[in-house]
Amino acid sequence: MLFCPLAMKYLYDYIQQPPIKIAIYGPVSSLCCESVSSVAKYWNLVQGNCLFYFQISNAATSATLSDRKLYPYFYRTALSDVAYNVVRQELFRLFNWDKVAIIHQTLSLFQASAADLEHILKKGNITVVASEAFAQFPERHVPLLKDKDARIIIVYAYPDMAQRIFCTAYHLNYYGPNHVWFLLGWYFDNWWKSDLSKNTNCTEEQILKVMDGYFAVLGVEFGFENVTTISGLTPKKYLEEYKNFHPDYYLASVHTWAYDAVWSLALALNNTEHILRQNGRNLTQFHYNDSNTRQILMESFNQLSFQGISGPVSFEQGERVADVRILQMITRIKTINTVQVGLYDSHQNEIRLGSPYNPVYWRGGYIPKDEYIRKTIILRISSPIFIAFTILSILGIILSLFFFVFNVFNRKLRYIKMSSPNLNNVILVGGVLCYLSVIVFGLESYTITCQIRGWLLAIGFTLSFGSLFSKTWRVHRIYHNKHKMRVVIRDTHLFIMVFFLVMIDVIILMTWQFVDPLYSSEIIFSTQVDPTNIEYLIISKHRVCICGHYTIWLGILYSYKFLLLIFGAFLAWETRNVSIPALNDSKYIGLSIYNVVVLCVVGVLITIFVNNQVDISFALIASFIVFCTTLMSCFVFVPKIRYFKTDPDEQKNMMASRSVGKVASVVHQSYLPASRDDVLVLKRQLSERDKEIQNLSDIIKKYENKDSVIRDSSLVNVASAAANSSTRTSIDLNWARKEAIE
């Protein structure tokens, strides 16, 4: 190509010298043809041919030369890349390939061919999934083809770049029976071996693994052996004479196109001379402004139709109309052959494969698909897992209802009453909502279920944990204010706290629903090749709940819950050694909080890592919810049931027979408010103790009057204990009376 500027200067100087030139034969390369043809039109010359010789490794097949506006006087007997692109398109249709990819060098020869192919394929409704252009480093672009799952790849590049493309494909494992490559047909023999170690870091065997079975298209070089051509020679006879001309001379594979080009030019000039003579003129009178002769010569070229050595010769818009061979490189044991597997009949516009040609070779024994046959599987929670957790959730709801009934029917018993039974009912209501959320989580993710499950779990968690939190907060405050005169924390205060926490949830959820509501969407969870059939690609999808800023909203909700968990754990830790009998379930409330905090944190972290596994994700979420809720309910209510069952009669008569001294002492220590019933009980038991004290006092006086030494220490101890108990009861009665009045 470096000689093109020199050739142009020589052409310019030669044209200026007599005699007048009518036509130019040559040059060989596409680049030089473009340059010469651009200049030739200004002298009204007709460029007869740009021939292709393997010796220089390029050809005048450029699609750019097909532009009649730029090159109106250009003709060629070599087929253009435009003609080859038509054949490639027909092959794609024949093999049902609707998606292909192109990779090409950024040289005008290859860019024009790639652009023309894209244009043709677009008109034929064939999608180009990738079109990669490179200047010097194709290694950067091959991975992009693989990423787009391109399986039918057309390469427009010189042989050294093709080597690098195949070497990169080998290292990427981007080859096999599902991949088909298309190369240019004019590559020289054994091109993949030339400077292979210099151009790549692959061996010949590695390159052959990738390129095995590649396709190429090339114009017919020889017509039928025994058909007499316009020269009077058959192709067979021509070949014999050509070889005898010089036995040691290298025989170019397209020498027949050069021979037919000379005949084309001669016949066109002969016909032009004949027409001019009919008008009293001849070719010797031609000058560079003679547009009439130029037009006659162009029409003579367009009307040519003869039998040449390379087959029938005719032109359409300067392009050779000829059949195209379909070639394929086949790697056999110890042999590598490029064989003809078909023919494209340009006149019938059809492809003929098979006999009398070689059969098409497929590496996998079948025609590969241009993409995987996609099998979409909608992932759903398996029925056994869903049924199992639904049953567990229903059992949890039944257990909560049992605890609720027990709590309601025994709410007046002191042991139950002192644990804030109404707040315990709120814990149960929250637990029921959590159980219901498990069932909803197992249902198909539709928009309505997406919204319901969020509300159920958020509100249920806040009701349950918020109640535990508020009760722990009361213990913490009473304990840390025990030296003050009195701290009054009623259940009403705890209900207000729980209500406030629930309202925070409601505000967040309502804002979320109105600003950026959740909706159901299918997402791809995994994509993998079917192990039983590599032609199939299994796409696993799952319906999920999503919105525009899902992560942000979830982060807000998680942050609020996390702060509540941390503060609750802190309060539970602060009161871990506090034992207030009047708040008889404080220890179990603390255990419940530890359980909730640990399980929630661990559950959230684990589900993040298994979020793409539907069954495992649901099973873990459901397990944590069910286990956490059940454990929390059992910590609160099982001790009460056990205590109730130890002595039912004692429990039923507790208000009348429970040791007042102990209760009063506890109440005094905890500074808890007393009810009117407490005051009445204390009054009645104080009266009974006063009578006992009076009787014991009378006995003591009786013995004193008789000057007897009282040695019965047990009697004295009983009297003293009764007196002390009475004193404490009297003190607490005054406080209880005041509290009851308030």
XYZ file of C-alpha atoms in Angstrom:
742
model
C 0.000 0.000 0.000
C 2.978 2.290 0.437
C 3.427 2.391 -3.312
C -0.006 3.939 -3.930
C 1.209 7.590 -3.756
C 4.032 6.760 -6.176
C 1.577 4.958 -8.428
C -0.710 7.988 -8.403
C 2.151 10.290 -9.385
C 3.183 7.898 -12.158
C -0.425 7.650 -13.345
C -0.780 11.420 -13.420
C 2.455 11.860 -15.373
C 1.619 9.013 -17.737
C -1.867 10.348 -18.489
C -0.441 13.717 -19.462
C 1.739 12.100 -22.115
C 0.421 11.013 -25.526
C -1.259 8.952 -26.718
C -4.757 9.429 -25.232
C -5.611 6.709 -22.690
C -9.014 5.119 -22.826
C -8.964 2.737 -19.870
C -6.794 1.626 -16.881
C -6.236 -1.952 -15.979
C -5.510 -2.465 -12.268
C -4.230 -1.847 -9.663
C -4.475 -4.785 -7.313
C -5.286 -3.630 -3.770
C -8.540 -2.031 -2.694
C -6.813 1.018 -1.249
C -4.993 1.756 -4.495
C -8.153 1.087 -6.500
C -10.024 3.677 -4.455
C -7.294 6.249 -5.060
C -6.880 5.550 -8.775
C -10.601 5.397 -9.435
C -11.106 8.719 -7.654
C -8.607 10.353 -10.017
C -9.562 8.488 -13.176
C -13.055 9.928 -13.370
C -11.613 13.397 -13.943
C -10.083 12.175 -17.250
C -13.221 10.311 -18.250
C -11.294 7.071 -18.016
C -12.752 3.702 -17.276
C -10.859 1.620 -14.777
C -11.264 -1.922 -15.976
C -10.420 -4.066 -13.015
C -8.828 -4.369 -9.622
C -7.583 -7.867 -9.289
C -6.960 -9.955 -6.204
C -3.653 -11.767 -5.797
C -2.869 -13.853 -2.791
C 0.727 -12.771 -2.965
C -0.044 -9.350 -1.429
C -2.712 -10.632 0.941
C -5.427 -8.170 0.001
C -7.998 -7.548 -2.733
C -10.158 -4.988 -4.401
C -13.250 -6.375 -2.739
C -13.939 -3.267 -0.657
C -17.586 -2.354 -0.286
C -16.606 1.300 -0.633
C -15.874 0.743 -4.320
C -19.534 -0.215 -4.843
C -20.618 3.389 -4.316
C -21.398 4.561 -7.866
C -21.543 8.191 -6.779
C -17.931 8.082 -5.671
C -16.677 5.592 -8.254
C -18.979 5.817 -11.274
C -16.491 4.306 -13.723
C -15.254 1.408 -11.690
C -15.721 -2.250 -12.711
C -14.271 -5.448 -11.392
C -14.329 -9.137 -12.104
C -13.529 -10.000 -8.501
C -16.622 -10.239 -6.360
C -17.082 -7.450 -3.843
C -17.691 -7.733 -0.113
C -21.225 -6.532 -0.828
C -21.856 -9.704 -2.832
C -20.282 -11.811 -0.101
C -22.421 -10.134 2.562
C -25.538 -11.162 0.672
C -24.351 -14.776 0.782
C -23.607 -14.512 4.504
C -27.107 -13.223 5.116
C -28.622 -16.132 3.173
C -26.577 -18.590 5.221
C -27.859 -17.030 8.429
C -31.413 -17.459 7.227
C -30.779 -21.027 6.118
C -29.454 -21.994 9.554
C -32.130 -19.983 11.419
C -29.652 -17.585 12.977
C -31.312 -14.309 13.928
C -28.549 -12.931 16.147
C -24.959 -12.401 15.045
C -21.941 -10.330 16.055
C -19.267 -8.487 14.085
C -15.685 -7.675 14.999
C -13.511 -5.727 12.554
C -10.375 -3.669 12.188
C -10.697 0.082 11.868
C -9.444 0.162 8.275
C -11.564 1.524 5.437
C -11.603 -1.878 3.717
C -13.099 -3.638 6.746
C -15.181 -0.790 8.116
C -17.076 -0.450 4.853
C -17.726 -4.198 4.694
C -18.913 -4.342 8.310
C -21.186 -1.334 7.848
C -22.668 -2.831 4.675
C -23.319 -6.133 6.445
C -25.059 -4.381 9.334
C -27.244 -2.518 6.849
C -28.164 -5.716 4.984
C -28.882 -7.639 8.183
C -31.054 -4.855 9.560
C -33.176 -4.915 6.417
C -33.408 -8.708 6.767
C -34.564 -8.518 10.420
C -31.384 -10.120 11.716
C -30.070 -8.573 14.913
C -26.452 -7.588 15.345
C -26.033 -8.171 19.077
C -22.514 -6.696 19.084
C -20.323 -4.774 16.664
C -16.785 -4.295 17.939
C -14.144 -2.225 16.147
C -10.479 -2.318 17.053
C -7.336 -0.675 15.757
C -4.523 -2.687 17.296
C -5.785 -4.648 20.287
C -8.620 -7.085 19.520
C -7.945 -8.761 22.878
C -9.931 -5.986 24.570
C -13.039 -6.594 22.483
C -13.397 -10.375 22.417
C -14.546 -10.469 26.089
C -17.326 -8.042 25.165
C -18.583 -10.496 22.566
C -18.607 -13.242 25.159
C -20.434 -11.060 27.671
C -23.212 -10.531 25.124
C -23.427 -14.269 24.437
C -22.559 -13.770 20.746
C -22.343 -17.207 19.181
C -22.241 -16.414 15.446
C -19.273 -14.094 14.875
C -18.126 -12.480 11.607
C -14.501 -11.342 11.510
C -13.236 -8.610 9.161
C -9.500 -8.438 9.743
C -6.127 -9.355 8.325
C -4.821 -12.834 9.212
C -2.467 -11.673 11.967
C -5.345 -9.983 13.808
C -7.548 -13.021 13.278
C -4.875 -15.085 15.016
C -5.006 -12.789 18.030
C -8.797 -12.909 18.116
C -8.787 -16.707 18.157
C -6.039 -16.849 20.758
C -8.005 -14.550 23.071
C -11.137 -16.642 22.515
C -9.179 -19.740 23.498
C -8.014 -18.251 26.799
C -11.574 -17.112 27.525
C -12.922 -20.580 26.718
C -15.042 -18.805 24.138
C -15.338 -21.592 21.597
C -16.921 -24.989 21.076
C -19.820 -26.638 19.261
C -22.143 -23.714 20.041
C -19.936 -21.081 18.406
C -19.470 -20.494 14.662
C -16.928 -18.102 13.134
C -17.047 -16.480 9.681
C -13.757 -15.339 8.122
C -12.753 -13.757 4.840
C -12.260 -16.183 1.974
C -9.090 -14.668 0.571
C -6.761 -15.694 3.398
C -3.689 -17.517 2.127
C -3.093 -21.204 2.817
C -2.105 -22.079 6.382
C -2.470 -18.450 7.396
C -2.961 -19.394 11.064
C 0.622 -20.689 11.222
C 2.303 -17.554 9.885
C 4.237 -15.793 12.693
C 1.902 -17.394 15.230
C 4.393 -17.340 18.094
C 5.245 -13.731 17.272
C 1.631 -12.521 17.174
C 0.156 -14.586 20.002
C 0.952 -16.683 23.047
C -1.023 -19.643 21.703
C 0.065 -22.818 19.984
C -1.233 -23.991 16.640
C -3.334 -26.661 18.345
C -4.997 -24.070 20.563
C -5.830 -21.829 17.622
C -7.273 -24.766 15.700
C -9.538 -25.648 18.632
C -11.228 -22.270 18.247
C -11.330 -21.917 14.458
C -12.293 -25.506 13.680
C -15.300 -25.472 11.366
C -15.215 -21.787 10.474
C -17.038 -20.635 7.311
C -15.768 -18.453 4.464
C -17.193 -17.341 1.114
C -15.265 -16.791 -2.107
C -16.189 -16.261 -5.726
C -15.984 -19.152 -8.185
C -12.524 -19.292 -9.747
C -13.137 -21.975 -12.387
C -16.172 -22.727 -14.478
C -17.103 -26.205 -15.656
C -14.028 -28.029 -16.880
C -15.358 -28.987 -20.309
C -17.293 -25.813 -21.177
C -15.672 -23.892 -24.033
C -15.187 -20.256 -23.128
C -15.082 -17.160 -25.331
C -11.330 -17.641 -25.674
C -11.872 -21.047 -27.291
C -10.347 -22.784 -24.269
C -12.038 -24.913 -21.696
C -11.077 -24.181 -18.080
C -9.280 -27.506 -18.005
C -7.268 -26.709 -21.137
C -6.564 -23.202 -19.884
C -5.166 -24.559 -16.639
C -2.892 -26.965 -18.479
C -1.488 -24.196 -20.663
C -1.071 -21.884 -17.693
C 0.938 -24.464 -15.787
C 3.046 -25.257 -18.856
C 3.851 -21.577 -19.326
C 6.320 -21.720 -16.437
C 6.382 -24.864 -14.258
C 8.068 -23.109 -11.324
C 5.908 -19.987 -11.356
C 3.557 -19.552 -8.388
C -0.024 -19.922 -9.531
C -2.277 -17.306 -7.936
C -5.671 -18.646 -7.006
C -7.579 -15.849 -8.775
C -5.611 -15.680 -11.998
C -8.795 -16.649 -13.833
C -10.387 -13.341 -12.745
C -7.408 -11.472 -14.224
C -7.779 -13.399 -17.493
C -11.507 -12.679 -17.695
C -10.892 -9.002 -16.817
C -8.692 -8.628 -19.885
C -11.374 -10.224 -22.031
C -14.040 -7.974 -20.471
C -12.068 -4.852 -21.298
C -11.289 -6.090 -24.813
C -14.911 -6.993 -25.567
C -16.198 -3.667 -24.210
C -13.684 -1.700 -26.309
C -14.488 -3.790 -29.363
C -18.203 -3.127 -28.976
C -17.566 0.588 -28.453
C -15.433 0.713 -31.612
C -18.227 -0.985 -33.549
C -20.830 1.538 -32.385
C -18.572 4.513 -33.105
C -17.862 3.330 -36.650
C -21.568 3.226 -37.361
C -21.509 6.975 -36.697
C -18.393 7.587 -38.725
C -16.049 7.708 -35.747
C -13.554 5.410 -33.948
C -11.674 5.085 -30.664
C -8.618 6.878 -31.961
C -10.635 10.081 -31.941
C -11.357 9.802 -28.216
C -10.378 12.739 -25.994
C -10.844 13.336 -22.262
C -13.881 15.538 -22.746
C -15.567 12.995 -25.017
C -18.544 12.105 -22.788
C -20.320 10.349 -25.659
C -17.585 7.724 -26.078
C -17.386 7.328 -22.321
C -21.136 6.622 -22.127
C -20.944 4.072 -24.955
C -18.055 2.290 -23.239
C -19.941 2.137 -19.929
C -23.007 0.708 -21.652
C -20.801 -1.855 -23.375
C -19.497 -2.991 -19.999
C -23.000 -3.189 -18.572
C -24.187 -5.291 -21.508
C -21.345 -7.778 -21.366
C -22.294 -11.397 -20.933
C -19.930 -14.163 -21.879
C -18.527 -17.453 -20.695
C -15.149 -16.901 -19.064
C -12.655 -19.198 -17.456
C -14.045 -18.248 -14.013
C -17.594 -18.909 -15.199
C -20.285 -16.637 -16.636
C -19.192 -12.994 -16.688
C -21.605 -10.079 -16.507
C -21.817 -6.786 -14.623
C -24.501 -4.940 -12.718
C -23.692 -1.423 -11.524
C -20.031 -2.222 -12.032
C -20.176 -5.376 -9.896
C -19.417 -8.849 -11.152
C -22.443 -11.117 -11.117
C -21.156 -14.591 -10.330
C -21.720 -17.600 -8.152
C -20.086 -17.818 -4.726
C -18.460 -20.824 -3.155
C -19.215 -21.636 0.480
C -16.088 -22.929 2.168
C -15.437 -24.505 5.527
C -12.255 -25.307 7.370
C -12.389 -28.813 8.811
C -9.817 -30.142 11.242
C -9.408 -33.894 11.047
C -6.882 -36.171 12.645
C -3.536 -35.247 11.058
C -5.268 -33.232 8.309
C -6.576 -29.673 8.016
C -8.604 -28.936 4.913
C -10.630 -26.035 3.588
C -13.347 -27.650 1.521
C -16.338 -26.452 -0.442
C -19.604 -27.361 1.250
C -22.013 -25.406 -0.936
C -22.641 -22.887 -3.680
C -24.620 -19.686 -3.862
C -26.343 -19.336 -7.217
C -26.405 -15.597 -7.878
C -28.966 -15.918 -10.670
C -31.421 -18.066 -8.708
C -30.544 -16.341 -5.423
C -30.379 -19.640 -3.568
C -27.865 -21.759 -1.677
C -27.190 -25.374 -2.497
C -25.511 -27.472 0.196
C -24.452 -31.098 0.205
C -23.936 -33.258 -2.862
C -21.980 -32.828 -5.080
C -20.084 -30.868 -2.410
C -18.787 -31.952 0.980
C -21.309 -32.196 3.806
C -21.404 -29.307 6.235
C -19.369 -30.068 9.335
C -20.810 -29.324 12.778
C -18.570 -29.832 15.770
C -21.400 -30.950 18.014
C -23.164 -32.990 15.366
C -26.023 -30.468 15.148
C -26.682 -26.959 13.862
C -25.935 -24.672 16.806
C -28.368 -22.021 17.908
C -27.516 -18.355 17.659
C -28.396 -18.145 21.313
C -29.372 -20.491 24.060
C -32.888 -21.848 23.987
C -34.125 -20.094 27.063
C -36.249 -21.982 29.529
C -37.769 -19.711 32.123
C -38.580 -21.228 35.472
C -40.607 -19.260 37.993
C -39.195 -20.066 41.400
C -41.823 -20.571 44.045
C -41.604 -21.690 47.612
C -41.948 -25.448 47.605
C -45.273 -26.727 48.865
C -43.876 -28.922 51.687
C -41.938 -25.997 53.168
C -44.865 -23.602 52.847
C -47.311 -26.114 54.352
C -44.929 -26.911 57.206
C -44.494 -23.290 58.241
C -48.173 -22.546 57.709
C -49.004 -25.336 60.152
C -46.413 -24.027 62.605
C -47.853 -20.518 62.280
C -51.394 -21.773 62.875
C -50.210 -23.706 65.922
C -48.504 -20.535 67.118
C -51.749 -18.587 66.684
C -53.651 -21.278 68.614
C -51.042 -21.142 71.373
C -51.384 -17.351 71.510
C -55.154 -17.664 71.752
C -54.744 -20.163 74.593
C -52.467 -17.765 76.450
C -54.930 -14.944 75.772
C -57.875 -16.901 77.212
C -55.817 -17.924 80.236
C -54.753 -14.332 80.771
C -58.289 -12.961 80.511
C -59.938 -15.519 82.809
C -57.263 -15.209 85.488
C -56.565 -11.510 85.215
C -57.833 -10.829 88.780
C -55.433 -13.259 90.403
C -52.651 -11.350 92.111
C -49.814 -13.170 90.329
C -51.404 -12.443 86.947
C -52.585 -9.002 87.871
C -49.165 -7.883 89.059
C -47.648 -8.665 85.584
C -49.833 -6.170 83.701
C -52.162 -8.656 81.938
C -53.514 -6.097 79.479
C -50.020 -5.362 78.237
C -49.399 -9.080 77.972
C -52.421 -9.299 75.705
C -50.823 -6.717 73.454
C -47.753 -8.975 73.228
C -50.012 -11.808 72.100
C -51.749 -9.648 69.495
C -48.370 -8.679 68.057
C -47.344 -12.333 68.028
C -50.475 -13.297 66.082
C -49.670 -10.625 63.474
C -46.142 -12.012 63.158
C -47.487 -15.530 62.651
C -49.852 -14.249 59.976
C -46.959 -12.499 58.236
C -45.216 -15.871 57.872
C -48.204 -17.231 55.956
C -48.372 -14.118 53.759
C -44.624 -14.316 53.072
C -45.175 -17.800 51.690
C -47.828 -16.649 49.220
C -47.048 -15.486 45.677
C -45.631 -11.967 45.667
C -48.348 -9.783 44.229
C -48.713 -6.077 44.897
C -51.356 -6.558 47.574
C -49.408 -9.261 49.399
C -46.248 -7.131 49.218
C -47.965 -4.361 51.128
C -49.809 -6.616 53.592
C -46.740 -8.586 54.662
C -44.798 -5.404 55.421
C -47.556 -3.979 57.607
C -48.171 -7.252 59.442
C -44.550 -7.880 60.363
C -43.683 -4.279 61.217
C -46.751 -3.637 63.405
C -46.651 -7.126 64.929
C -43.000 -6.748 65.886
C -43.564 -3.325 67.411
C -46.587 -4.467 69.426
C -44.746 -7.459 70.871
C -41.280 -6.055 71.350
C -42.600 -2.603 72.201
C -44.579 -4.091 75.093
C -41.521 -5.971 76.323
C -39.497 -2.811 75.952
C -41.950 -0.708 77.940
C -42.140 -3.244 80.789
C -38.354 -3.412 80.974
C -38.202 0.358 80.965
C -40.551 0.417 83.989
C -38.333 -2.014 85.898
C -35.262 0.029 85.026
C -36.797 3.284 86.160
C -38.215 1.892 89.404
C -34.918 0.271 90.288
C -32.830 3.347 89.614
C -35.289 5.547 91.553
C -35.746 3.226 94.553
C -34.360 5.777 97.004
C -36.949 8.357 96.080
C -40.189 8.649 97.978
C -42.390 7.107 95.332
C -42.388 6.484 91.542
C -45.809 5.948 90.010
C -45.722 4.150 86.601
C -49.127 2.872 85.652
C -50.003 0.514 82.807
C -51.535 3.482 81.043
C -48.092 5.003 80.692
C -46.811 1.800 79.116
C -49.718 1.694 76.667
C -48.924 5.236 75.615
C -45.319 4.248 74.978
C -46.349 1.269 72.834
C -48.834 3.435 70.957
C -46.085 5.980 70.260
C -43.797 3.259 68.867
C -46.592 1.898 66.676
C -47.323 5.375 65.342
C -43.702 5.693 64.213
C -44.210 2.489 62.216
C -47.461 3.779 60.781
C -45.877 7.062 59.695
C -42.962 5.297 57.980
C -45.185 2.713 56.271
C -47.803 5.235 55.175
C -45.137 7.541 53.736
C -43.542 4.585 51.963
C -46.846 3.428 50.514
C -47.891 6.831 49.213
C -44.507 8.108 48.017
C -42.938 4.934 46.619
C -45.342 1.984 46.938
C -44.198 -1.595 46.702
C -45.137 -3.572 43.627
C -44.560 -7.082 42.369
C -41.842 -7.683 39.797
C -40.080 -10.676 38.278
C -36.312 -10.681 38.640
C -33.698 -13.135 37.387
C -32.227 -15.087 40.266
C -29.856 -17.294 38.303
C -28.865 -18.229 34.773
C -27.179 -21.521 34.037
C -26.743 -23.976 31.206
C -28.918 -27.052 31.415
C -26.530 -29.870 32.406
C -28.596 -32.349 30.399
C -28.609 -30.249 27.205
C -26.060 -27.506 26.601
C -28.373 -25.876 24.046
C -30.732 -24.811 26.817
C -30.211 -21.938 29.188
C -32.278 -22.180 32.335
C -33.339 -18.766 33.611
C -34.688 -18.861 37.129
C -37.010 -15.995 37.969
C -38.817 -15.101 41.127
C -41.514 -12.594 41.913
C -40.311 -10.115 44.487
C -41.570 -6.967 46.109
C -39.697 -3.931 44.881
C -40.002 -0.178 44.499
C -37.936 2.708 43.223
C -35.908 3.232 46.412
C -36.480 -0.087 48.146
C -33.089 -0.150 49.862
C -33.545 3.333 51.308
C -36.998 2.623 52.737
C -35.889 -0.706 54.143
C -32.856 0.984 55.647
C -35.069 3.550 57.401
C -37.318 0.845 58.829
C -34.382 -1.347 59.839
C -32.604 1.582 61.469
C -35.606 2.380 63.635
C -36.058 -1.264 64.645
C -32.338 -1.663 65.256
C -32.246 1.322 67.615
C -35.241 -0.090 69.476
C -33.508 -3.472 69.770
C -30.246 -1.947 71.000
C -31.973 0.227 73.601
C -34.111 -2.701 74.738
C -31.035 -4.910 75.098
C -29.330 -2.155 77.078
C -32.261 -1.870 79.501
C -32.425 -5.638 79.889
C -28.707 -5.782 80.643
C -28.973 -2.950 83.154
C -31.734 -4.769 85.046
C -30.332 -8.288 84.699
C -29.742 -8.649 88.452
C -32.899 -6.849 89.555
C -35.590 -8.998 91.137
C -38.814 -7.277 91.996
C -41.408 -9.796 93.141
C -44.214 -7.351 92.545
C -43.170 -7.362 88.891
C -43.064 -11.111 88.917
C -42.158 -11.607 85.211
C -39.342 -9.034 84.966
C -36.674 -11.741 84.672
C -38.533 -13.500 81.851
C -39.151 -10.211 80.066
C -35.402 -9.635 80.040
C -34.792 -13.116 78.625
C -37.381 -12.446 75.927
C -35.608 -9.256 74.897
C -32.255 -11.043 74.645
C -33.905 -13.693 72.513
C -35.517 -11.166 70.167
C -32.351 -9.074 69.756
C -30.073 -12.015 68.998
C -32.468 -13.787 66.641
C -33.405 -10.621 64.733
C -29.796 -9.548 64.154
C -28.634 -13.033 63.166
C -31.718 -13.593 61.009
C -31.296 -10.374 59.023
C -27.597 -11.031 58.402
C -28.136 -14.631 57.273
C -31.059 -13.871 54.964
C -28.957 -11.244 53.156
C -26.536 -13.937 52.008
C -29.196 -16.466 50.947
C -31.588 -13.987 49.396
C -31.231 -15.612 45.973
C -32.338 -19.018 47.240
C -36.079 -18.906 47.549
C -36.756 -21.937 49.738
C -33.821 -21.354 52.058
C -34.557 -17.649 52.367
C -38.218 -18.230 53.236
C -37.396 -21.099 55.586
C -34.887 -18.983 57.496
C -37.137 -15.931 57.721
C -40.124 -18.024 58.769
C -38.025 -19.992 61.274
C -36.738 -16.876 62.965
C -40.189 -15.289 63.122
C -41.950 -18.411 64.419
C -39.207 -19.375 66.871
C -38.701 -15.844 68.166
C -42.425 -15.161 68.602
C -43.126 -18.510 70.240
C -40.171 -18.224 72.603
C -41.224 -14.722 73.587
C -44.801 -15.803 74.348
C -43.619 -18.834 76.307
C -41.188 -16.783 78.398
C -44.048 -14.500 79.413
C -46.874 -17.005 79.995
C -45.449 -20.454 80.750
C -44.139 -19.419 84.225
C -47.577 -18.067 85.066
C -49.279 -21.282 84.005
C -46.779 -23.375 85.945
C -47.286 -21.243 89.035
C -51.034 -21.456 88.620
C -50.970 -25.256 88.382
C -48.810 -25.805 91.475
C -51.704 -25.042 93.840
C -54.939 -23.904 92.176
C -56.749 -23.430 95.491
C -54.000 -21.276 96.874
C -54.030 -19.169 93.742
C -57.769 -18.710 93.811
C -57.699 -17.618 97.445
C -54.504 -15.647 97.194
C -56.168 -12.332 97.828
C -57.452 -13.586 101.182
C -54.682 -15.802 102.420
C -51.411 -14.536 100.930
C -48.892 -13.358 103.458
C -49.546 -9.696 103.756
C -46.223 -8.949 105.312
C -44.321 -10.190 102.316
C -46.561 -8.466 99.823
C -46.562 -5.235 101.711
C -42.821 -5.271 102.034
C -42.426 -5.836 98.318
C -44.832 -3.100 97.455
C -43.016 -0.755 99.746
C -39.681 -1.607 98.209
C -40.914 -1.154 94.703
C -43.045 1.867 95.394
C -45.803 0.525 93.264
C -49.301 1.990 93.352
C -51.930 -0.062 95.213
C -55.517 -0.645 94.253
C -58.577 -0.315 96.489
C -58.741 -4.111 96.794
C -55.202 -4.064 98.182
C -56.246 -1.567 100.820
C -59.214 -3.705 101.905
C -57.074 -6.807 102.162
C -54.495 -4.993 104.255
C -57.200 -3.630 106.541
C -58.720 -7.033 107.113
C -55.403 -8.747 107.729
C -54.252 -5.909 109.980
C -57.341 -6.461 112.128
C -56.606 -10.169 112.357
C -53.002 -9.521 113.361
C -54.089 -6.998 115.973
C -56.262 -9.682 117.561
C -53.375 -12.147 117.551
C -51.085 -9.583 119.142
C -53.656 -8.824 121.813
C -54.040 -12.509 122.686
C -50.303 -13.005 122.880
C -49.934 -9.903 125.026
C -52.514 -11.238 127.467
C -50.642 -14.537 127.746
C -47.349 -12.760 128.433
C -48.919 -10.606 131.133
C -50.475 -13.673 132.719
C -47.107 -15.339 133.088
C -45.478 -12.160 134.351
C -48.085 -11.781 137.068
C -47.254 -15.283 138.321
C -43.524 -14.414 138.454
C -42.790 -17.245 136.070
C -39.723 -17.364 133.934
C -40.760 -17.719 130.341
C -38.398 -20.186 128.728
C -40.447 -20.989 125.727
C -38.370 -18.954 123.239
C -40.538 -20.027 120.347
C -43.547 -18.354 121.869
C -41.628 -15.132 122.378
C -40.314 -15.303 118.802
C -43.806 -15.793 117.409
C -45.057 -12.856 119.378
C -42.188 -10.670 118.256
C -42.618 -11.694 114.610
C -46.301 -11.013 114.780
C -45.642 -7.637 116.292
C -43.101 -6.728 113.633
C -45.405 -7.933 110.902
C -48.215 -5.922 112.324
C -46.004 -2.875 112.487
C -44.967 -3.221 108.827
C -48.528 -3.876 107.815
C -49.640 -0.776 109.669
C -47.024 1.310 107.920
C -47.963 -0.002 104.516
C -51.628 0.356 105.247
C -51.216 4.054 105.722
C -49.360 4.263 102.395
C -51.862 2.012 100.644
C -54.785 3.975 101.984
C -53.256 7.179 100.673
C -52.546 5.558 97.293
C -56.057 4.204 97.033
C -57.533 7.605 97.776
C -55.383 9.110 95.018
